[in-house]
Amino acid sequence: MANLKPIVQAKVETDTLIALAQADTVTQAAEILGISRTVLYERIAKYGLTEKLKTIHESALVELATGAGKAARNLISKIDSENEDISIKASTETLDRIGLTKPNKSDAGTINNFGQMIVAKSDKYAD
Amino acid sequence: MQTSPYTKSALFIEDELTIIDKTGQEVPFVLNDIQRQFVTDATGKDIILKGRQMGFSSFILGAFTKDFIFKENSLSVVIADIADNAQDLLSRVKHYIAAFERANNTKVPLKYNSKYELQNAYNNARYIIGTAENTEFGRSKTITNLHMSEAAFYKHFRKLQAGAGTALIPTGRFVIETTANGFNDFKTFWDESELGETDFTAHFYSSHDFYPDEYLEKEKKRLGRLFMQEHPKTALEAFLTSGELYFDQDSLRELLKMTKEPLKV
């Protein structure tokens, strides 16, 4: 009879990795998987998911970088839109991207990396 | 080798936090020799009797900040002697959180950020600073870390120590830290702890063991007769020279020198 253990483990690892990549926080990832955060942390340690997650993010950044030029051209083209709302929004977004507008204190992107940062450092500082 | 309950906290503090130095500059928080000694000595239930300005509060607040950021559902409680000091302690905690955010380009999501309480929205950890004026403080809570700051100056030291201590979880850290304030309830508790009659470990830290002679000479000139009170050499000297004194300090000092060890205790 085939040994199912490695197959099951691989599935658990993949599902956990996908949930972590989709979620903004560890709590959300645990909810997606229907497990407690404690179990999720155990899986992260067991499968070395912190490193794997970093690799995924890096790959995603490369993918995004290849589309960045196209996205920028699209955004800039909207500045000339006849619709005033779209034009103002595109102008603001463009200025935001190059750092000429005041950053929002509660910037969601910044907040969202808190969970990932905690996961990355929790082993180091665990008592 | 037994690991100190503050080993990882020390690592966190030096890796992530900054402090404002005496010139007003923000600098990395590097532990001083006294703080390092405490990391080695600490048992988890500790009483610290000390001279002035040794940096214990800064260290303990930083240690508890680690749990506020990393430990889910943890509750860190700091009790100050008076309201002004409570606000100062909380502002130091807020500085640490800001330093951590800058170091990691992140934002600690706060559910509450009030005058006396912080709550981490991500992991439900809380950090509360209260005052010793409220003797019910800490009761009916489950406390992970407890710091009684300047405890010898509390009017109801025993009541607070017993009440808040009951709420501490078994693996929790409890540190009572203070300069001396004469012969009072705290002194009795210190004596009992030194005799092993409580589950606390008593630690006395003298400036004379850590600071260079030149610094102490300067302090002697600056403080005059208050020098012994601010920088006592022994625990007994700390208690004798503090509080409301009936006897003359200089006479006490001379008599102390002549005191002989008892033949039998």
Coordinates of C-alpha atoms in Angstrom, one line a residue, chain A residues 24-27 37-38 41 105-107 110-111 113-119 121-127, chain B residues 5 7-9 11-12 15-16 66-67 69-72 100 103-109 120 122-123 173:
Chain A
D24 CA -2.7 40.0 5.3
T25 CA -2.2 38.6 8.7
V26 CA -1.5 35.3 10.4
T27 CA -4.9 35.4 12.0
R37 CA -2.9 30.5 15.1
T38 CA -0.9 28.2 17.4
Y41 CA 2.8 28.8 13.8
K105 CA -0.3 57.6 8.3
S106 CA -2.6 54.6 8.3
D107 CA -1.2 53.3 4.9
T110 CA 2.5 49.4 5.7
I111 CA 0.1 48.0 8.3
N113 CA 3.4 43.8 6.5
F114 CA 3.2 43.8 10.3
G115 CA 1.8 40.2 10.4
Q116 CA 4.5 38.9 8.0
M117 CA 7.2 40.7 9.9
I118 CA 6.0 39.2 13.2
V119 CA 6.0 35.7 11.6
K121 CA 10.8 37.4 13.8
S122 CA 8.7 35.5 16.2
D123 CA 11.1 32.5 16.4
K124 CA 14.1 34.8 17.2
Y125 CA 12.4 36.4 20.1
A126 CA 10.3 33.5 21.5
D127 CA 11.0 32.8 25.2
Chain B
P5 CA 13.5 35.1 31.7
T7 CA 17.5 36.7 27.7
K8 CA 15.3 37.1 24.6
S9 CA 14.1 40.5 25.8
L11 CA 18.2 40.5 22.4
F12 CA 15.0 42.3 21.3
D15 CA 18.2 44.7 18.0
E16 CA 15.1 46.8 17.7
K66 CA 8.6 42.6 23.2
D67 CA 5.6 40.7 24.6
I69 CA 4.4 43.1 20.0
F70 CA 5.0 39.4 19.8
K71 CA 3.0 37.6 22.5
E72 CA -0.6 36.9 21.7
F100 CA 10.4 49.4 16.4
A103 CA 13.4 49.8 12.3
N104 CA 11.0 47.5 10.5
N105 CA 9.2 49.9 8.2
T106 CA 5.9 48.7 9.7
K107 CA 3.1 49.9 11.8
V108 CA 2.0 48.2 15.0
P109 CA -1.8 48.2 14.6
N120 CA -2.4 45.6 19.9
Y122 CA -3.1 42.1 15.7
N123 CA -2.6 39.8 18.7
R173 CA 7.5 37.9 35.2

